[in-house]
mmCIF file of C-alpha atoms and ligand atoms in Angstrom:
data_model
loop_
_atom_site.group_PDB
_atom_site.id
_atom_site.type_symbol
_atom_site.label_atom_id
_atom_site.label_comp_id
_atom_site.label_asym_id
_atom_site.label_seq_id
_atom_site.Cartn_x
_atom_site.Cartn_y
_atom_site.Cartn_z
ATOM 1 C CA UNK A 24 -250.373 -107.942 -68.169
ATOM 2 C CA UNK A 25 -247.542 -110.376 -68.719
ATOM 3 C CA UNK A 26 -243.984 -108.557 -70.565
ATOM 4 C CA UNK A 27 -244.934 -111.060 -73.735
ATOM 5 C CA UNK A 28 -248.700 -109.552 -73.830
ATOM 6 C CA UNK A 29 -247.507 -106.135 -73.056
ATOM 7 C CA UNK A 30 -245.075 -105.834 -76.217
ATOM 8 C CA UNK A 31 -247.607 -107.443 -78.219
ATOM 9 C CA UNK A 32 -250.475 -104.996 -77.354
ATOM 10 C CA UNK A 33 -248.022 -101.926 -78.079
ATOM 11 C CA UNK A 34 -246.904 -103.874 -81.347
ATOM 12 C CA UNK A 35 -249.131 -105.204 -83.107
ATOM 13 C CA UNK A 36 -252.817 -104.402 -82.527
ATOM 14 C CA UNK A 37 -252.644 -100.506 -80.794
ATOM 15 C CA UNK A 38 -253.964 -98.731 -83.712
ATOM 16 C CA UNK A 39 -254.501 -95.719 -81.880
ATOM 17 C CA UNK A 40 -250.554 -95.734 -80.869
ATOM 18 C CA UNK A 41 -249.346 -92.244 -81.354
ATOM 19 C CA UNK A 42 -246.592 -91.162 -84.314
ATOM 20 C CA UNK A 43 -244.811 -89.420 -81.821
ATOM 21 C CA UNK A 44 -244.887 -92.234 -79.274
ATOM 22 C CA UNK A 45 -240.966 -93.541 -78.125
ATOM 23 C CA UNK A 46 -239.927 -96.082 -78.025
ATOM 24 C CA UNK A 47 -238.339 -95.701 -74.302
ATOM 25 C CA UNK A 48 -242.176 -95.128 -73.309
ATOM 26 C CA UNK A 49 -242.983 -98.693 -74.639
ATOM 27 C CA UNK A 50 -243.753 -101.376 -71.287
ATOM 28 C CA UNK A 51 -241.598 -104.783 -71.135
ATOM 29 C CA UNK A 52 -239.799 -105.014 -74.665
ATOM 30 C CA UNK A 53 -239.274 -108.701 -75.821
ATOM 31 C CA UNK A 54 -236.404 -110.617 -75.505
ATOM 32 C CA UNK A 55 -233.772 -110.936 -78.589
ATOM 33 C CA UNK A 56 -233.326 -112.397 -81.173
ATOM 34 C CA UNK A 57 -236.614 -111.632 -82.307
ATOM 35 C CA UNK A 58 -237.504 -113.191 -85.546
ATOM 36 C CA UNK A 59 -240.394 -112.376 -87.647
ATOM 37 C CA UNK A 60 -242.109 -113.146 -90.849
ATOM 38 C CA UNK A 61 -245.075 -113.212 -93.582
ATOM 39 C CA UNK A 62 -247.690 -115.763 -93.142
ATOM 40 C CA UNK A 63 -247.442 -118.698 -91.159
ATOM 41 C CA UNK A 64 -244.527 -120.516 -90.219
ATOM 42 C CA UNK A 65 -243.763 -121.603 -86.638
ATOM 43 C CA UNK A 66 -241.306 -124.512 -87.815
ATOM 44 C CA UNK A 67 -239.600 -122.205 -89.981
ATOM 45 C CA UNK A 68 -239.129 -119.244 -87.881
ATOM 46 C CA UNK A 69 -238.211 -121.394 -85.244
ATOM 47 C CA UNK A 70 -234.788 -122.831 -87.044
ATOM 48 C CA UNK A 71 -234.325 -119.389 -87.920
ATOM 49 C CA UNK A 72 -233.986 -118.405 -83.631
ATOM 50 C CA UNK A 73 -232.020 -121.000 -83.017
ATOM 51 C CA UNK A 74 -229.723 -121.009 -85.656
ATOM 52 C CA UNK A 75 -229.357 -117.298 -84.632
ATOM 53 C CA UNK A 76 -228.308 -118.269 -81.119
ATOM 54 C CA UNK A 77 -226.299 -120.875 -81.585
ATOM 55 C CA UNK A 78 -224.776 -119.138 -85.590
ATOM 56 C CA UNK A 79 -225.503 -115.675 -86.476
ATOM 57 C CA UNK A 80 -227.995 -113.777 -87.831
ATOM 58 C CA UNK A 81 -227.642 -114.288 -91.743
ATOM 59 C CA UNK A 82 -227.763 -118.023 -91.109
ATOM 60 C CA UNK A 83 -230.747 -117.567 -89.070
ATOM 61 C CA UNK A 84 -232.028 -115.586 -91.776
ATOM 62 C CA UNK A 85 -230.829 -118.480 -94.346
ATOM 63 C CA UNK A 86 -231.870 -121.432 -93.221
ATOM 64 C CA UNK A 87 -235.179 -119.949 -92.013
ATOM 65 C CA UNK A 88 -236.050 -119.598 -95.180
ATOM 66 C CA UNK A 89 -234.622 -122.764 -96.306
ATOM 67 C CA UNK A 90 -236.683 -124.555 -94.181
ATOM 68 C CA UNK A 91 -239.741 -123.539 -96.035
ATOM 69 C CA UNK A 92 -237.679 -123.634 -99.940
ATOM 70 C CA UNK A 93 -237.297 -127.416 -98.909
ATOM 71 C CA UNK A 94 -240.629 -127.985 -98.211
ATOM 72 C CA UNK A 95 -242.203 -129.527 -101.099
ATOM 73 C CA UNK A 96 -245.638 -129.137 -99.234
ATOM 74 C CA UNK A 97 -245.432 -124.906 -99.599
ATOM 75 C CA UNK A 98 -246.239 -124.490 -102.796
ATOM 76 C CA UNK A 99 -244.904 -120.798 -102.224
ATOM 77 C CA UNK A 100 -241.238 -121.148 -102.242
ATOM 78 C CA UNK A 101 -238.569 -123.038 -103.621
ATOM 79 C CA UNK A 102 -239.599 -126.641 -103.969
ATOM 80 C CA UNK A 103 -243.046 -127.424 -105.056
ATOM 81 C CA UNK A 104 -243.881 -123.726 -106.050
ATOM 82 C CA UNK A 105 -246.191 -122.868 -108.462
ATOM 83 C CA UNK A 106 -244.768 -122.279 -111.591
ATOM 84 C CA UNK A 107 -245.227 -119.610 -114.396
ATOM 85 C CA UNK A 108 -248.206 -120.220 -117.487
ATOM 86 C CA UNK A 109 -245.767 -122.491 -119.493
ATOM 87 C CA UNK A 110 -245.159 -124.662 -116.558
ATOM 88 C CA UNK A 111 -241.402 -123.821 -115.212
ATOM 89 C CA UNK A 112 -241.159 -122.969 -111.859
ATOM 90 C CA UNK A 113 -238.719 -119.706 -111.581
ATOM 91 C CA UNK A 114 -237.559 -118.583 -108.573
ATOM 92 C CA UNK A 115 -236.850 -114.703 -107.336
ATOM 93 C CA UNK A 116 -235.003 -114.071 -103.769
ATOM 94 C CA UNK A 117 -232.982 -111.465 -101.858
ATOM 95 C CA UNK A 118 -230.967 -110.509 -98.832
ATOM 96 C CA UNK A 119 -229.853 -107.969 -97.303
ATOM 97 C CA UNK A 120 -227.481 -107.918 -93.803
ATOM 98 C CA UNK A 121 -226.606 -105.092 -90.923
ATOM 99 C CA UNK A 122 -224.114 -103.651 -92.917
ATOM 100 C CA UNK A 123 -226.030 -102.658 -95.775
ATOM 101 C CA UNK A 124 -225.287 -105.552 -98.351
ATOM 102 C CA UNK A 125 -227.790 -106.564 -100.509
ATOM 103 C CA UNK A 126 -227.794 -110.033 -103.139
ATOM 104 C CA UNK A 127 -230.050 -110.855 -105.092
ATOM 105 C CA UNK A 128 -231.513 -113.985 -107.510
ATOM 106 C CA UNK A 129 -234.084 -113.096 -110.363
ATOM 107 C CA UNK A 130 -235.779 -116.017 -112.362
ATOM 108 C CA UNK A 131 -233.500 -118.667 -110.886
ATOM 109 C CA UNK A 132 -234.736 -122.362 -112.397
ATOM 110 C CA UNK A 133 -233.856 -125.608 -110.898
ATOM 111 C CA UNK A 134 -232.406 -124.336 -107.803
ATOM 112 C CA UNK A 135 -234.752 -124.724 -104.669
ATOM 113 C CA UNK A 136 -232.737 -122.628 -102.243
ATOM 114 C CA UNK A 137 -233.051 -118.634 -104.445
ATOM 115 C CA UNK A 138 -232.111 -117.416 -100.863
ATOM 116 C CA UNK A 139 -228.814 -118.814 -100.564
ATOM 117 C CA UNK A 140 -227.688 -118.126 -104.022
ATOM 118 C CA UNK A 141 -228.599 -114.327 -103.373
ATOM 119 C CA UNK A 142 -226.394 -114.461 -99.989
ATOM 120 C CA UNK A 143 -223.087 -116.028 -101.763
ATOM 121 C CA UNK A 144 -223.990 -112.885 -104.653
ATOM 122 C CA UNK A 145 -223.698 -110.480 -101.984
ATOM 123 C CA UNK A 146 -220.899 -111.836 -100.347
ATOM 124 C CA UNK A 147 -218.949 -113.187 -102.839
ATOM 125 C CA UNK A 148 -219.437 -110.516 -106.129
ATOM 126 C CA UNK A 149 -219.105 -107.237 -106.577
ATOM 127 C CA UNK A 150 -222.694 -107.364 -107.776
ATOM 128 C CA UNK A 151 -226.144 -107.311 -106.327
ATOM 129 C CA UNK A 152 -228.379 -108.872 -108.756
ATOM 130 C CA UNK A 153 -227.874 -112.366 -110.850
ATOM 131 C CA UNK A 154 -230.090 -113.010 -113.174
ATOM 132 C CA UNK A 155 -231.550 -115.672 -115.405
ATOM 133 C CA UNK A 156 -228.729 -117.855 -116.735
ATOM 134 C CA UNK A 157 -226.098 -115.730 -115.380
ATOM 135 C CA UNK A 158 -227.153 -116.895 -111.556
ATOM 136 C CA UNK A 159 -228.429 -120.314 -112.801
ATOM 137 C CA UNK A 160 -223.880 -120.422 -113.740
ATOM 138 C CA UNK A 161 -223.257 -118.729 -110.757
ATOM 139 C CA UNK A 162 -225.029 -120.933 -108.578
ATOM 140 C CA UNK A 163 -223.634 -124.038 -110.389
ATOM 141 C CA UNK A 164 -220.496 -123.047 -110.051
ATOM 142 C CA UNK A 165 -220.586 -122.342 -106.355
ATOM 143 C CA UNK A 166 -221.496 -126.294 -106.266
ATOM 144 C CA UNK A 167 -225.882 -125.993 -106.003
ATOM 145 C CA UNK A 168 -227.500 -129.191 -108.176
ATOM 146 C CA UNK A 169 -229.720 -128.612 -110.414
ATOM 147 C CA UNK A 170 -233.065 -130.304 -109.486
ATOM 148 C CA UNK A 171 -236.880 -130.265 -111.234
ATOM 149 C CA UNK A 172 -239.204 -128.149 -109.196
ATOM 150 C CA UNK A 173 -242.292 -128.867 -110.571
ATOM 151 C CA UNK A 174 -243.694 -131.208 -107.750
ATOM 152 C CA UNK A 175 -246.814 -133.943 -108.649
ATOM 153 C CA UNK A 176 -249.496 -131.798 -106.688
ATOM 154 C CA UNK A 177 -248.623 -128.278 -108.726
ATOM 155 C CA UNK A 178 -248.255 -129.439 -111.918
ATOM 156 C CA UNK A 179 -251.756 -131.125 -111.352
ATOM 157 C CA UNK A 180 -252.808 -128.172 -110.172
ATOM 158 C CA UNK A 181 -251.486 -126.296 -113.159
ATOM 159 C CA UNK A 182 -252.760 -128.792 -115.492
ATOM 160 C CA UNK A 183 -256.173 -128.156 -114.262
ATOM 161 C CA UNK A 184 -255.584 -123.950 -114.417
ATOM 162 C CA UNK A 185 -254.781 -125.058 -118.309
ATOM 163 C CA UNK A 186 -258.238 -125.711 -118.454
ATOM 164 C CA UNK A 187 -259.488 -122.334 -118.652
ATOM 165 C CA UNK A 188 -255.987 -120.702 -118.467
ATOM 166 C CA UNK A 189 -257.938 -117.736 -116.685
ATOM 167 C CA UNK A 190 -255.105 -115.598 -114.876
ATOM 168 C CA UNK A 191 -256.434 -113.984 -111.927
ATOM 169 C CA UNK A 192 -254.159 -113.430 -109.028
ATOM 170 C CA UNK A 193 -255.238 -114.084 -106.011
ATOM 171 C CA UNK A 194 -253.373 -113.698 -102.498
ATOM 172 C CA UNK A 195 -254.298 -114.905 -99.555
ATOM 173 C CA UNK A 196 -254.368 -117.111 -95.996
ATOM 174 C CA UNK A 197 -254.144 -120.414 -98.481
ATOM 175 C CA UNK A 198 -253.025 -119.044 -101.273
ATOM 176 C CA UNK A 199 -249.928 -117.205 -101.145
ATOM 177 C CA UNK A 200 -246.650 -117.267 -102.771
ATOM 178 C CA UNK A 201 -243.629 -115.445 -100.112
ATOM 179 C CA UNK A 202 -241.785 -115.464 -97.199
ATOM 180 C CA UNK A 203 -240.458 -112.637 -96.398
ATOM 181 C CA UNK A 204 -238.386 -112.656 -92.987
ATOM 182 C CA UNK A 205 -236.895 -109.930 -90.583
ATOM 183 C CA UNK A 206 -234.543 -110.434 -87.301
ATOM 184 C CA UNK A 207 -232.734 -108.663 -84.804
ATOM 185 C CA UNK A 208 -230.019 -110.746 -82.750
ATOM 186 C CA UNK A 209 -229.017 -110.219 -79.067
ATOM 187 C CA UNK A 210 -226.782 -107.672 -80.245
ATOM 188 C CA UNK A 211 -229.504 -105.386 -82.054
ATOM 189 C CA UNK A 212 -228.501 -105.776 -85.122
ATOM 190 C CA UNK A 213 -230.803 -106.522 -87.778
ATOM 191 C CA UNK A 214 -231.041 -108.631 -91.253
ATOM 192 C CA UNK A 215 -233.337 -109.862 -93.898
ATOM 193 C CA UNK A 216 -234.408 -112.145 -96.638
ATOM 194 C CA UNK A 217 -237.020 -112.836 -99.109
ATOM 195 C CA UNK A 218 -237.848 -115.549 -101.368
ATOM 196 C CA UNK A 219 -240.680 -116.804 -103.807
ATOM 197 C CA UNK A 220 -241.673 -118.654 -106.912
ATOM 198 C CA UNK A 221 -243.742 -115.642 -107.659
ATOM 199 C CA UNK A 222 -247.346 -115.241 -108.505
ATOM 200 C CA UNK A 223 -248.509 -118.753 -109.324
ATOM 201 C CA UNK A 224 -249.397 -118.217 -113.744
ATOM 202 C CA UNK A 225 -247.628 -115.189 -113.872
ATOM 203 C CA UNK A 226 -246.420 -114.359 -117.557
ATOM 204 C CA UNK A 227 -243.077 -116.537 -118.613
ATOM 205 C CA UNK A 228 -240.446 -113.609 -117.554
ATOM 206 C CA UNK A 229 -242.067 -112.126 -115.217
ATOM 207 C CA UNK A 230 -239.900 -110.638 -112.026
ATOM 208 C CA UNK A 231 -241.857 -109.295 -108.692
ATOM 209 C CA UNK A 232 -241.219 -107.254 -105.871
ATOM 210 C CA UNK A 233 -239.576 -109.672 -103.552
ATOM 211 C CA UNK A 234 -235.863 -109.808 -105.536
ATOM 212 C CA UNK A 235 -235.785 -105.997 -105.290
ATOM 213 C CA UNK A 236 -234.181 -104.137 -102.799
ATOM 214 C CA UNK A 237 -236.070 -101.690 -101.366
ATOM 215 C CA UNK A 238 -239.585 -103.224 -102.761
ATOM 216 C CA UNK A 239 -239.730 -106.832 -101.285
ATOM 217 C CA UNK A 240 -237.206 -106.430 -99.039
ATOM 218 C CA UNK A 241 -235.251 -103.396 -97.435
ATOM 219 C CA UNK A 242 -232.717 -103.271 -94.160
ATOM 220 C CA UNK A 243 -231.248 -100.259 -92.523
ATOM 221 C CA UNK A 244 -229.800 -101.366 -89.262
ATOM 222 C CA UNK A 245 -229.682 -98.227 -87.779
ATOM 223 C CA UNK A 246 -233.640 -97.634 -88.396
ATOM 224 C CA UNK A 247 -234.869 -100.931 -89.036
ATOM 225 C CA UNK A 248 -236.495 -103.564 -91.873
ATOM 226 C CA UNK A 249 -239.392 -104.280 -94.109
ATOM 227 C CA UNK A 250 -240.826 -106.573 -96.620
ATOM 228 C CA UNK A 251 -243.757 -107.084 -98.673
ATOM 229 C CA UNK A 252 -246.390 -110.008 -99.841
ATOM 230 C CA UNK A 253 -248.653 -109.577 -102.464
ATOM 231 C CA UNK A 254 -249.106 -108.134 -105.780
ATOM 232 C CA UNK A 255 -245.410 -107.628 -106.607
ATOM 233 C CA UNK A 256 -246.075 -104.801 -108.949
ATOM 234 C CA UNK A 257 -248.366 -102.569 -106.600
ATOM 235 C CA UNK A 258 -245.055 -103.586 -104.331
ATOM 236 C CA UNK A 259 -242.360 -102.611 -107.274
ATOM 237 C CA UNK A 260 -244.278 -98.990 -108.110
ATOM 238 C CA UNK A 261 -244.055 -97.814 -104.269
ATOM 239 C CA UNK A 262 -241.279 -99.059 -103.554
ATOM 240 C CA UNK A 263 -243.168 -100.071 -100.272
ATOM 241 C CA UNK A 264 -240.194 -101.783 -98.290
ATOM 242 C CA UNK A 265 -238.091 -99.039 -98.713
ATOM 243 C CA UNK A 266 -240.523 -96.714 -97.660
ATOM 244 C CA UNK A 267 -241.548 -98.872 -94.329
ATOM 245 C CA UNK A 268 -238.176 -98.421 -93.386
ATOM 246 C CA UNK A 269 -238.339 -94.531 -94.245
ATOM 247 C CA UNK A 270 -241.113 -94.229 -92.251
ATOM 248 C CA UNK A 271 -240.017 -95.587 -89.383
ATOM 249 C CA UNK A 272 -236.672 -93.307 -89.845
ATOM 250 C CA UNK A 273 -239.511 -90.358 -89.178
ATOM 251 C CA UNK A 274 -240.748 -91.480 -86.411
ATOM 252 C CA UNK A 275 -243.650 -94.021 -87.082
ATOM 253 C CA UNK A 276 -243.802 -97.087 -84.824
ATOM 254 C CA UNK A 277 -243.672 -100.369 -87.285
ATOM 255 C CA UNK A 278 -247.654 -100.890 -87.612
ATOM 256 C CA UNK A 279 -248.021 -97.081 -88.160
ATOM 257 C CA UNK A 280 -245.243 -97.279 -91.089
ATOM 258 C CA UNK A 281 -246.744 -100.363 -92.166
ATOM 259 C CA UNK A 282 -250.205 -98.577 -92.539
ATOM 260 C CA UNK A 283 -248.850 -95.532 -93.907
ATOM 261 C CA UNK A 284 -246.982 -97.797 -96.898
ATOM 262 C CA UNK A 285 -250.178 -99.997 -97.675
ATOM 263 C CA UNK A 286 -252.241 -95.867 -97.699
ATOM 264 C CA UNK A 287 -249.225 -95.152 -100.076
ATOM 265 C CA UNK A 288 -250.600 -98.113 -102.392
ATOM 266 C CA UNK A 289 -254.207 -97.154 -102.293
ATOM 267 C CA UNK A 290 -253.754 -93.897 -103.162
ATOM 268 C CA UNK A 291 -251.867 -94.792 -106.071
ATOM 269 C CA UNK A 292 -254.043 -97.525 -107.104
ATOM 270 C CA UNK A 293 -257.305 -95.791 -106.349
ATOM 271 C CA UNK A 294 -259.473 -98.404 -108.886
ATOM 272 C CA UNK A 295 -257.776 -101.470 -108.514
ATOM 273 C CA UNK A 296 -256.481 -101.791 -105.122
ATOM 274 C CA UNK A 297 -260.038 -103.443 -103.873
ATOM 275 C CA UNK A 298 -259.175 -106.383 -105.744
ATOM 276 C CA UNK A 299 -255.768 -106.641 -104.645
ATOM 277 C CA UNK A 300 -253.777 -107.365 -101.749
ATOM 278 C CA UNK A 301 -250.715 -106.050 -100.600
ATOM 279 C CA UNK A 302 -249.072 -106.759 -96.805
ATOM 280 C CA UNK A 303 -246.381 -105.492 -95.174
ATOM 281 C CA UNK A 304 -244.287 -106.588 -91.731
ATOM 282 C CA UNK A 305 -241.757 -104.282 -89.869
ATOM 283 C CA UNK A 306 -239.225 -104.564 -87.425
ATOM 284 C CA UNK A 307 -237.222 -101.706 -85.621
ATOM 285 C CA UNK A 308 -234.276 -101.615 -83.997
ATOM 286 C CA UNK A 309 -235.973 -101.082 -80.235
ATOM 287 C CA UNK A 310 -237.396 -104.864 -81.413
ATOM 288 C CA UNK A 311 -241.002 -103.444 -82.371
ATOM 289 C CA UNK A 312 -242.495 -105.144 -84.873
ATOM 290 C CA UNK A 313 -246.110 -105.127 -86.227
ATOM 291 C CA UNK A 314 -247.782 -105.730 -89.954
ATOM 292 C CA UNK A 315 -250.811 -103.825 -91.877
ATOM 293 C CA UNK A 316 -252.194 -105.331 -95.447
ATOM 294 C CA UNK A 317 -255.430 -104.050 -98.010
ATOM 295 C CA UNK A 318 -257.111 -106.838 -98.040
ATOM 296 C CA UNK A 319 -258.055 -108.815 -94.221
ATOM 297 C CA UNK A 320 -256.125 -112.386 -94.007
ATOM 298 C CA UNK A 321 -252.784 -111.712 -94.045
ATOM 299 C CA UNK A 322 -250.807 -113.142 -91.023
ATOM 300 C CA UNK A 323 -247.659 -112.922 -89.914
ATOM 301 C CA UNK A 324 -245.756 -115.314 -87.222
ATOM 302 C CA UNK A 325 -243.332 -113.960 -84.467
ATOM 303 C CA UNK A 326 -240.975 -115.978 -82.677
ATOM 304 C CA UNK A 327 -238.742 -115.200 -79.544
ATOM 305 C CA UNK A 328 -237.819 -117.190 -76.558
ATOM 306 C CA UNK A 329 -240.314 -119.031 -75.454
ATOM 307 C CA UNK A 330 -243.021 -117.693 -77.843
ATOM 308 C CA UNK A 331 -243.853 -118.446 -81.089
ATOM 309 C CA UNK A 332 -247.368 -116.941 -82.588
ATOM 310 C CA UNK A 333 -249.264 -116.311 -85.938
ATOM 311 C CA UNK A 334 -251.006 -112.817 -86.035
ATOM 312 C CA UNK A 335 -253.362 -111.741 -88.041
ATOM 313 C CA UNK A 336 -252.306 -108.163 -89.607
ATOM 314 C CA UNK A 337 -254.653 -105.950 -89.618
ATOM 315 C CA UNK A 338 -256.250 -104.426 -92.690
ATOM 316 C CA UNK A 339 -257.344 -101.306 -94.918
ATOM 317 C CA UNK A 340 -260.514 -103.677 -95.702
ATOM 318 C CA UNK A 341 -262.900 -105.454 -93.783
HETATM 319 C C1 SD4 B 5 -244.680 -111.501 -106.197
HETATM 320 N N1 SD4 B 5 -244.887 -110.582 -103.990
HETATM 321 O O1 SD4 B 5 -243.994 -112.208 -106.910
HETATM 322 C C2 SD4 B 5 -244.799 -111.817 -104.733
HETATM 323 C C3 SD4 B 5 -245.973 -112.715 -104.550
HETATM 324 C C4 SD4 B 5 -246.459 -112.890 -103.131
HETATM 325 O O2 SD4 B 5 -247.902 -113.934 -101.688
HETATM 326 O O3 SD4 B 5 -245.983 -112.325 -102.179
HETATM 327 N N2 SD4 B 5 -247.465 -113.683 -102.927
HETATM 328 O O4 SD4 B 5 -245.348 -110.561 -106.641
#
């Protein structure tokens, strides 16, 4: 078995793997940096390496996840995402780096890069979360342009939800509204960021997970990092990023925390959590990674040198 097909098997798909396995008994780790993130997207987790190796990790980080604000064709992020049930697109993102800062953008309009606003609040305030107005000024007046994110294809696709104005949200493989992505450089250290239009309908207001440290996103360098996709506010009530990261701090490789996080959510949600889904992706600080979501269809991409491949995660569900 090759080193790249080696890590993999101990990663991402050995369910069986032991809590108390270590990670010094783990064959052929990969190579860093080793970037990772929700859903699918090679392109974008490939600027992320390489502005890693040739910049540093929070720029990896950044304009990884600009790559897929810009893109008016994701109708997840930034640009083009789907906007709330009065028709504004509003934009949630965070960040959070190797030594513990966190920034943060909450129902950001006009501004198609959320992730880069949230990296000059937690570099340049003594604040973690903007929101509303307050970042829309703050993001202004660190020189972003204000810009209509509504794109043709989903406000025709909104205009046609007005038809029956039925809100049902629905996650999945085509359908999804996140990224959420982790790295570890050459040096071990590791850093994160999150960003999303939110739940395509959601109610004018409405704030998920992925702006909230420790629920869509959470870093501890010395352990490792987490985010979420899904149903923000099965996300929000467990606090599930956090607790990836708190699980891995006992011991749990990242699948097994993973798993244990989305267990955390079906307990808790005992009659709903059939119809919902909820994913998570960990990294650790050995450069482990692996995912685990409710619902099947969730995939994840991971990108090193010379390798760049969408997963699929497993699930709680068939
Ligand atoms: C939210 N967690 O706003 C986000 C939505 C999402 O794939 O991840 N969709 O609740």
């Amino acid at each position: 078995m090759g080193a790249i097909a080696a890590g993999l098997v101990a990663c991402t798909q050995n369910k069986e793997a032991s809590a108390t396995q270590q990670p010094k008994d783990l064959p052929n780790a990969n190579p860093f940096p080793i970037v990772i993130s929700t859903w699918p997207h090679i392109v974008d987790n490939e600027v992320a390496l390489t502005a890693i190796k040739t910049g540093d990790l929070l720029d990896g980080i950044e304009q990884g996840i600009n790559s897929v604000e810009n893109n008016p064709e994701d109708q997840s992020v930034g640009l083009g995402g789907r906007p709330d049930r009065t028709g504004i697109v509003t934009l949630d993102a965070c960040i959070m780096d190797k030594e513990h800062r966190a920034g943060s953008v909450c129902y950001l309009k006009n501004i198609k890069n959320p992730i880069s606003v949230a990296r000059l609040v937690m570099q340049d305030t003594p604040h973690v979360i903007l929101a509303g107005d307050g970042a829309l000024q703050f993001a202004l007046s660190k020189g972003f342009k204000e810009e209509e994110l509504l794109t043709a294809k989903s406000k025709e696709e909104y205009v046609e939800w007005l038809k029956t104005a039925h809100y049902k949200p629905k996650v999945n493989a085509e359908l999804h509204d996140t990224i959420g992505m982790l790295a570890i450089d050459d040096k071990g250290d590791i850093s994160g960021g999150c960003s999303t239009s939110g739940l395509g309908y959601k109610m004018q207001g409405r704030v998920g997970d992925s702006p909230i440290i420790g629920a869509g996103l959470f870093v501890d360098n010395e352990i490792g990092a987490a985010t979420a996709t899904g149903m923000g506010e099965l996300v929000l009530t467990t606090l599930g990023s956090f607790l990836t990261v708190e699980f891995m701090r006992q011991g749990m490789s990242p699948m097994e925390a993973c798993k244990a996080a989305v267990m955390r959510t079906v307990e808790k949600n005992k009659n709903t959590y059939k119809e919902m889904q909820v994913g998570y992706i960990a990294l650790d600080k050995y450069g482990r990674y692996g995912a685990y979501s409710i619902q099947p269809g969730f995939q994840y991409t991971v990108t090193f040198e010379n390798h760049n491949e969408v997963f699929d995660a497993d699930s709680y569900l068939d």
